[in-house]
XYZ file of C-alpha atoms in Angstrom:
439
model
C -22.904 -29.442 -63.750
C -24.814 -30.522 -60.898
C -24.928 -27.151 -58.390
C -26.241 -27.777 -54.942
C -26.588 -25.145 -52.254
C -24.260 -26.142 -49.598
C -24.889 -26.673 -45.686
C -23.583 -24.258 -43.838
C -21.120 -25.228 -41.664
C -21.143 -26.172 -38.362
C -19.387 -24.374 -35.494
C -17.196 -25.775 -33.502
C -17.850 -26.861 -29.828
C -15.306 -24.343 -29.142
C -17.001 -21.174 -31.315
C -20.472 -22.449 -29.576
C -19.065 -22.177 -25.916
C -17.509 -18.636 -26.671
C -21.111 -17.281 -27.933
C -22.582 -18.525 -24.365
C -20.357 -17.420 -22.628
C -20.611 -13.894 -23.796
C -24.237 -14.576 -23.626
C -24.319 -14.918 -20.042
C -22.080 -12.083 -19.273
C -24.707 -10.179 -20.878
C -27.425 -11.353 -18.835
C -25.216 -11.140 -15.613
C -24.273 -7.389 -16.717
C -28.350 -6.585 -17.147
C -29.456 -8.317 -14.009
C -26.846 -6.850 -11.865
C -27.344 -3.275 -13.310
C -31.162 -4.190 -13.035
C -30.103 -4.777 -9.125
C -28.204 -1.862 -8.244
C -31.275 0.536 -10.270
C -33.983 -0.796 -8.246
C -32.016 -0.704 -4.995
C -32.662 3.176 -5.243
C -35.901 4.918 -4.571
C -35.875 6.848 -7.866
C -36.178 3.840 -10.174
C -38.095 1.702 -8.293
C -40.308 4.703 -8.207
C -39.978 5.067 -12.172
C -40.533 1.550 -12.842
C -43.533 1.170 -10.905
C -45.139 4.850 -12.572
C -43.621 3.191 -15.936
C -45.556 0.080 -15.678
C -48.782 1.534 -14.255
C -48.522 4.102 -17.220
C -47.943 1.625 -19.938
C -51.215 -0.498 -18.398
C -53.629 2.664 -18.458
C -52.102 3.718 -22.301
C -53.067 0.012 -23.122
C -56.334 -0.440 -21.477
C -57.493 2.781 -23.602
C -56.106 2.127 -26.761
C -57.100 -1.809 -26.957
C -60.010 -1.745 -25.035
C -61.534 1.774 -24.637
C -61.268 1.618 -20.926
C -60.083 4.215 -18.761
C -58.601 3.344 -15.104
C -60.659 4.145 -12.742
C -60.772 6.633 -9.989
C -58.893 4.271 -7.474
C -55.741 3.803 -10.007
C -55.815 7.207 -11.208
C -55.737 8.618 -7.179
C -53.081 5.576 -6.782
C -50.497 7.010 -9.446
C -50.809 10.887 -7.899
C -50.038 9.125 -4.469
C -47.121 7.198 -5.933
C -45.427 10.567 -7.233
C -46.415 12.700 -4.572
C -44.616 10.870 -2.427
C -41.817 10.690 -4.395
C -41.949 14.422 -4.752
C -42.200 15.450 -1.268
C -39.102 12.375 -0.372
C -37.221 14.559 -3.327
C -37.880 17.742 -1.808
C -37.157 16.533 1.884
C -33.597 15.784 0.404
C -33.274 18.873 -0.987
C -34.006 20.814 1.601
C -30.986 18.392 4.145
C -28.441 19.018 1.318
C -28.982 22.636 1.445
C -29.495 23.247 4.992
C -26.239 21.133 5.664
C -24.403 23.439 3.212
C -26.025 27.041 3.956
C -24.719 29.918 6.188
C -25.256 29.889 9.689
C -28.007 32.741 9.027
C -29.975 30.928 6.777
C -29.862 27.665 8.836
C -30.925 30.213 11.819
C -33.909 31.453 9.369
C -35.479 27.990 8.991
C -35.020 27.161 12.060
C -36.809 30.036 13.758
C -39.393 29.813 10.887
C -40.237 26.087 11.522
C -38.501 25.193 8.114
C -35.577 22.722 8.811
C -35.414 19.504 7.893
C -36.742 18.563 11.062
C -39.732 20.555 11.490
C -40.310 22.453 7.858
C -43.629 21.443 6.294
C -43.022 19.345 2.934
C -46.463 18.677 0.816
C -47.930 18.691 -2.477
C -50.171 21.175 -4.139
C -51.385 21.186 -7.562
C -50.835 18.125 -8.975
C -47.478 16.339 -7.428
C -45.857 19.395 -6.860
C -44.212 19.802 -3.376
C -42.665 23.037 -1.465
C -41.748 23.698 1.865
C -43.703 25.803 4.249
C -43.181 27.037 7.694
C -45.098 24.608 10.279
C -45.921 27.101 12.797
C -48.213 28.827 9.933
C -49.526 25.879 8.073
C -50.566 22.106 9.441
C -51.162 18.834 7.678
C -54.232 17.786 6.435
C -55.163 14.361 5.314
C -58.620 15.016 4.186
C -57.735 15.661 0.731
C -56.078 19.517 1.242
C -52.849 18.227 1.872
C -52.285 21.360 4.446
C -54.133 23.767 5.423
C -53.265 27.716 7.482
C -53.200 27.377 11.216
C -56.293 29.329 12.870
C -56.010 32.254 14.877
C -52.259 33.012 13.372
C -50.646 36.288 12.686
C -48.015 35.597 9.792
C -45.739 38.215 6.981
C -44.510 37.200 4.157
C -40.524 37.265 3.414
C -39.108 38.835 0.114
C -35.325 37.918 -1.120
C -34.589 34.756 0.086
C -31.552 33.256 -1.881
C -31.576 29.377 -2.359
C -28.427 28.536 -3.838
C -29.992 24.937 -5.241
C -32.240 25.055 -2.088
C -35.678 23.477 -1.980
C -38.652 25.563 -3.151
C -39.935 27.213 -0.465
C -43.440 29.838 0.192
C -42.067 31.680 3.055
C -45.028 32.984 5.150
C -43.642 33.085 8.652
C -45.175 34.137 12.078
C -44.798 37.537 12.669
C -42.869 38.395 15.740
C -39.409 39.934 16.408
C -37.704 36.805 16.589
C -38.937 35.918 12.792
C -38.148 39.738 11.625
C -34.424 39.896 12.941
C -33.726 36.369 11.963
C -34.766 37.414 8.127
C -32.683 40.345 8.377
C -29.816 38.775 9.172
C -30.531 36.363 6.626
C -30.660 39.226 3.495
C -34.329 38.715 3.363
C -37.281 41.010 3.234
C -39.922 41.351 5.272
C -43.044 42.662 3.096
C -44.939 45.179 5.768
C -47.911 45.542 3.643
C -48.742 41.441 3.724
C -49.179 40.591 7.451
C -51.999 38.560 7.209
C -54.252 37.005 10.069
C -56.599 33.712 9.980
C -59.762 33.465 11.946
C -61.056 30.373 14.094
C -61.556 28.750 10.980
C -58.073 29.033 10.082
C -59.231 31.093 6.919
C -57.430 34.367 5.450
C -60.150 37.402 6.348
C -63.011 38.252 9.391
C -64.774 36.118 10.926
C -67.264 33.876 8.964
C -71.055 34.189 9.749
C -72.892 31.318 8.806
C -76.302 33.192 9.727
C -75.790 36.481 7.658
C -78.160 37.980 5.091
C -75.782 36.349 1.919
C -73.370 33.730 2.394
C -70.933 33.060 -0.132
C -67.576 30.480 -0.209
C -64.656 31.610 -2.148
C -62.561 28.758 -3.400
C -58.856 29.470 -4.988
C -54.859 29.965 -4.524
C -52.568 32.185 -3.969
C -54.521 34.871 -5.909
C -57.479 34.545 -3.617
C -55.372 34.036 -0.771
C -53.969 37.999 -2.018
C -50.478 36.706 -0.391
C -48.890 40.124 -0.557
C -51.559 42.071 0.187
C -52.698 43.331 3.669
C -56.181 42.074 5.111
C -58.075 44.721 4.039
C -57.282 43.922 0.412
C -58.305 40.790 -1.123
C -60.568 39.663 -3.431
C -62.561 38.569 -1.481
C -63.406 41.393 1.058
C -63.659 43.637 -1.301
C -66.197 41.445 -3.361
C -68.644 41.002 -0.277
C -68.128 45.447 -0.048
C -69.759 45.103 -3.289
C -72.361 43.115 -2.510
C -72.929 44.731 0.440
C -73.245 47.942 -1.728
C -75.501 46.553 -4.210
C -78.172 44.797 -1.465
C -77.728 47.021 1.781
C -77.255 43.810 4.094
C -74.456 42.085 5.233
C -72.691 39.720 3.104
C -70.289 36.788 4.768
C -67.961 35.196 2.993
C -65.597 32.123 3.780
C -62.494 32.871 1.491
C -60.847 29.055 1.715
C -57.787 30.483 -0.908
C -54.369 28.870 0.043
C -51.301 29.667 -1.794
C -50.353 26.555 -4.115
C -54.168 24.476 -4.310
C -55.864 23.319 -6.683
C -58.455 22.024 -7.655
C -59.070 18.789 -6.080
C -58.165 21.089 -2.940
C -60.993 23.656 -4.088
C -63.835 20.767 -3.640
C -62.555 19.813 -0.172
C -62.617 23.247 1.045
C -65.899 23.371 -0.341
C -67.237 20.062 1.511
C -65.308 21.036 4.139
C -66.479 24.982 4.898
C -69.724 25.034 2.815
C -71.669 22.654 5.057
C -71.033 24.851 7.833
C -71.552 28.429 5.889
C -74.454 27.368 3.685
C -73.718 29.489 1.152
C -75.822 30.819 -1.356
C -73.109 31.288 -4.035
C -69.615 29.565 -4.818
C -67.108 31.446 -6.743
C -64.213 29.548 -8.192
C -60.871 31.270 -9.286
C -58.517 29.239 -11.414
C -55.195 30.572 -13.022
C -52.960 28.592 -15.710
C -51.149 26.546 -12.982
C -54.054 24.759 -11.740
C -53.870 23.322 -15.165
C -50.004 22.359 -15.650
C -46.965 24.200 -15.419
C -47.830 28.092 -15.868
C -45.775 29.309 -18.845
C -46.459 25.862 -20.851
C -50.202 26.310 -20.032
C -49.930 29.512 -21.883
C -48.688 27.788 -24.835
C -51.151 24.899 -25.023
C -48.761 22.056 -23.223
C -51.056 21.749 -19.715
C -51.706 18.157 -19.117
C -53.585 18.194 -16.416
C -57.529 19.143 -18.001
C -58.721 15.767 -17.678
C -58.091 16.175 -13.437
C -59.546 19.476 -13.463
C -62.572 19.138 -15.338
C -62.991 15.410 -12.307
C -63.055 18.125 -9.729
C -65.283 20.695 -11.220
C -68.078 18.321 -11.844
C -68.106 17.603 -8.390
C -68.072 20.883 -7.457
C -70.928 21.389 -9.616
C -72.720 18.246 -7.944
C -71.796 19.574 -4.822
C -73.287 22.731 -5.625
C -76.543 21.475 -6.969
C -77.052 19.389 -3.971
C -77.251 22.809 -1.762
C -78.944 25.257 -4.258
C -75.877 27.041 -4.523
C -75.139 29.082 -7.468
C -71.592 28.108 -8.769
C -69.324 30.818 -10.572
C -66.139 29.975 -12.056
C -63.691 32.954 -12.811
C -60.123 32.502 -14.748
C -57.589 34.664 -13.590
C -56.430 37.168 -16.386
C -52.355 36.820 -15.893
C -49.906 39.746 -16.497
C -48.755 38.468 -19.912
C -52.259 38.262 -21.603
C -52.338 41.818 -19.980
C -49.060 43.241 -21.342
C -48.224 40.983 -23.992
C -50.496 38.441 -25.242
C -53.746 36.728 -25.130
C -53.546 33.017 -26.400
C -56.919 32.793 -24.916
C -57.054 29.787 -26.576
C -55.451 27.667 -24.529
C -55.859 29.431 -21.264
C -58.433 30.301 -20.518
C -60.081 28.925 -23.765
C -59.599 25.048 -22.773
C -60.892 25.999 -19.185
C -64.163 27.432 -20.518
C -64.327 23.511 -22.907
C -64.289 21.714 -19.881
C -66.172 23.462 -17.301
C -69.204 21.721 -18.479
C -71.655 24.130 -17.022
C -74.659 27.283 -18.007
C -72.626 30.099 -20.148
C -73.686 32.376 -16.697
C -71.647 30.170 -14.801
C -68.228 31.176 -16.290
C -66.467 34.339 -16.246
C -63.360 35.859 -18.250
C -62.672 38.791 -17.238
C -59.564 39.638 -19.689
C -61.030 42.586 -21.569
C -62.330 44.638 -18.480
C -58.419 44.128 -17.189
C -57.408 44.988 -20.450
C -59.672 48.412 -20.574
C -59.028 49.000 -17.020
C -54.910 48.615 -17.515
C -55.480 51.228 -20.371
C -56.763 53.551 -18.244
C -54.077 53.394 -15.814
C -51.426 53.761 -18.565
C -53.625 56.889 -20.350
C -53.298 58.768 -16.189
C -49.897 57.764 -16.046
C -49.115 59.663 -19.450
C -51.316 62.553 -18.579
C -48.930 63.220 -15.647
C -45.742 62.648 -17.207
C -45.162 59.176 -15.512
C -43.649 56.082 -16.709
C -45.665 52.569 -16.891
C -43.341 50.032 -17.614
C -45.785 46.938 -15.748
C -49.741 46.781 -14.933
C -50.476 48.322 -11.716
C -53.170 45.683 -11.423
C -50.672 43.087 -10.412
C -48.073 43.631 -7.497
C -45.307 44.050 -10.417
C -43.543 46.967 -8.856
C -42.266 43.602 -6.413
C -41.884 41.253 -9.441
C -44.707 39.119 -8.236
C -47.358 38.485 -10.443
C -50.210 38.395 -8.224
C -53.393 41.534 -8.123
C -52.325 44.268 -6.245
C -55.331 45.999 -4.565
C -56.363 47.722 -7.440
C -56.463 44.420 -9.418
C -57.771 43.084 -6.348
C -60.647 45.510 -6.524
C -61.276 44.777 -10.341
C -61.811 41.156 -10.295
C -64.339 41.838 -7.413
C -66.361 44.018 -9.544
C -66.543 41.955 -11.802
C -67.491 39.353 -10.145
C -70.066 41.150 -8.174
C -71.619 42.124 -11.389
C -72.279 38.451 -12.646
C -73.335 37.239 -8.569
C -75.729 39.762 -8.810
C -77.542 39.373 -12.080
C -77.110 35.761 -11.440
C -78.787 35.695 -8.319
C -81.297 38.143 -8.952
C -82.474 35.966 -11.776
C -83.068 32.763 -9.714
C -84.906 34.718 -7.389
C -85.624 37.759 -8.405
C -87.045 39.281 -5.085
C -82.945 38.292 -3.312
C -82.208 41.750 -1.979
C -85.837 42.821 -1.739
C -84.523 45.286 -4.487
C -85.208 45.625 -8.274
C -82.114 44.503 -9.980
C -79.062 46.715 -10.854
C -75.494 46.071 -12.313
C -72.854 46.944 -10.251
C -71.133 49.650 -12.358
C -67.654 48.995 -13.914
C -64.763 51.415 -12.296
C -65.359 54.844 -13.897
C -63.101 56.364 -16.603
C -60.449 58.807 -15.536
C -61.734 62.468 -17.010
């Protein structure tokens, strides 16, 4: 029998209009929710970082190519922007829904929506700070402490779904009974004052003995400690110690930089102090999100390891000795290492002389043992490290951890130093001795 495939049939002009039609409802559906999306900041925002994101992913897989420095500065722009626009409307919602104390707060602080500070710090991250402390900069530090300024930091302030918010205000009675009223705290032991440079700590003298820059955060900054305790001052005591001459040091730290922020502050404050050595302190957030630093998720090595090099450069260019030091946190303290991925990856990228980078985890580590062997000798608890300001919850060094790091540090500066020119000092060479043992 013959057996022939047969056509299939045709559809009707009828079945052929209905499949159009719900064709173009389809397409009128997408292009009017493709309307109403891009009508709102947020995805225009997305589809631009989307599309610039899917162009860099395809120049370096198909042809090798990385974007260059110009698109990669473009994209943090782009979601900076959106960040601080994000936080600005953060901050209105709150501040429209608050009490009238905390509305009174931020507005004798310099922190309401119409005069509070919004920029970015490490990475695209953006928090609100008080004005009349901190200014804008837009010469690559984002902001930057106001000089001459006499500020406290305030403990306890509740933000029910409020912005996030540093709050170093001015200190005067106006400031201190408007944070009381609030439920806040005012932390006696962290007024702070900036010099004519507008920089945490003394004067800076760019014609004594030994110059040094200090660049950092929050940790170098000390932002609970009092003046007389930071890293900083008591690393240039050491020095002191060691060489018997004066030893000036510009500490640039500012709570939330990073380190693109670390080389401005350097091109900003070395040409005018001339230092003869740079010390850079990094911590897991100038890498990515703390915690998920800590656990090998940071994405943001390839950025640091752009601005270390050019610290380096910068460094070379002015026969300053460079010395980068990675903060030992609380948890590699108490807990655990993972030195692996912090500060392991740091010390893979900072392309630089072995002398040139520092970990100080173990002398924390032997130093926190101490501490804990006293505190049992007298019948005391120790629940926390007493190097960090944990008796506060914060996580930053106390004085005594404060103290530490600078020794440390001084110790490496020294032998450094000494070794480029061994007649710095006009003193044979000695290590500055580690903090004795408790008998």
């Amino acid at each position: 029998m013959d057996q022939r495939t047969a056509d299939p049939p045709t559809p009707s002009r009828s079945a052929r209009r209905i499949r159009w039609f719900k064709r173009a409802i389809v397409l009128t559906t997408v292009g009017v929710m493709a309307t109403l999306l891009l009508a709102s900041s947020t995805a225009r925002f997305h589809v631009r970082n989307g599309a610039e994101q899917l162009r860099a992913e395809l120049l370096l897989r198909v042809a090798g190519l990385k974007p260059d420095r110009t698109e990669v500065e473009a994209e943090w722009g782009r979601r900076r922007a959106r960040s601080i626009d994000q936080t600005h409307d953060v901050l209105s919602k709150f501040y429209d829904g608050t009490s009238d104390e905390m509305r009174a707060l931020f507005r004798v602080a310099g922190m309401d929506p119409d005069h509070g500070l919004i920029r970015y710090g490490r990475g695209d991250q953006a928090f609100l700070i008080s004005s009349q402390v901190f200014e804008r900069d837009n010469h690559g530090r984002s902001y930057r402490m106001r000089p001459n300024t006499r500020s406290v930091w305030l403990r306890q302030v509740t933000l029910h779904n409020g912005p996030f918010g540093l709050f170093q205000v001015l200190d005067a009675p106006e400031h201190r009974a408007a944070a009381e009223r609030a439920g806040a705290i005012v932390d006696e032991g962290s007024v702070q004052n900036t010099n004519s440079w507008g920089l945490r700590g003394p004067e800076p003298d760019p014609n004594a003995p030994f110059r040094g820059v200090v660049l950092g955060d929050s940790f170098m900054q000390s932002m609970f400690n009092g003046d007389a305790e930071t890293p900083s001052i008591y690393l240039a005591r050491h020095l002191e110690d060691h060489w018997k001459q004066t030893v000036s040091i510009a500490n640039t730290g500012h709570i939330g930089y990073s380190p693109e922020q670390y080389y401005f502050a350097l091109e900003e404050y070395g040409e005018r102090m001339r230092p003869q050595f740079v010390v850079v302190s990094v911590c897991p957030n100038d890498f990515g999100d703390g915690m998920p630093v800590l656990t090998g998720a940071g994405d943001w090595f390839d950025e640091a390891a752009y601005w270390f090099e050019k610290i380096q450069l910068w460094c070379n260019a002015h026969s300053a000795s460079l010395l980068l030091v990675a903060v030992p946190t609380h948890i590699q303290i108490e807990h655990q290492r993972k030195e692996a991925f912090y500060p392991g990856q740091v010390c893979n990228i900072f392309r630089a002389a072995p002398a040139q980078y520092c970990n100080p985890v173990d002398e924390f580590i032997d130093e926190d043992l101490r501490l804990k062997r006293d505190a049992i000798r007298e019948g005391k608890g120790y629940e926390a490290s007493l190097l960090y300001n944990r008796a506060i919850h914060d996580d930053h060094f106390s004085p005594r951890g404060a103290d530490l790091w600078a020794r440390i540090v001084a110790r490496r500066l020294i032998l450094v130093l000494e070794t480029k020119t061994p007649a710095v000092g006009l003193k044979p060479a000695r290590a500055v001795s580690p903090p004795p043992a408790s008998p």
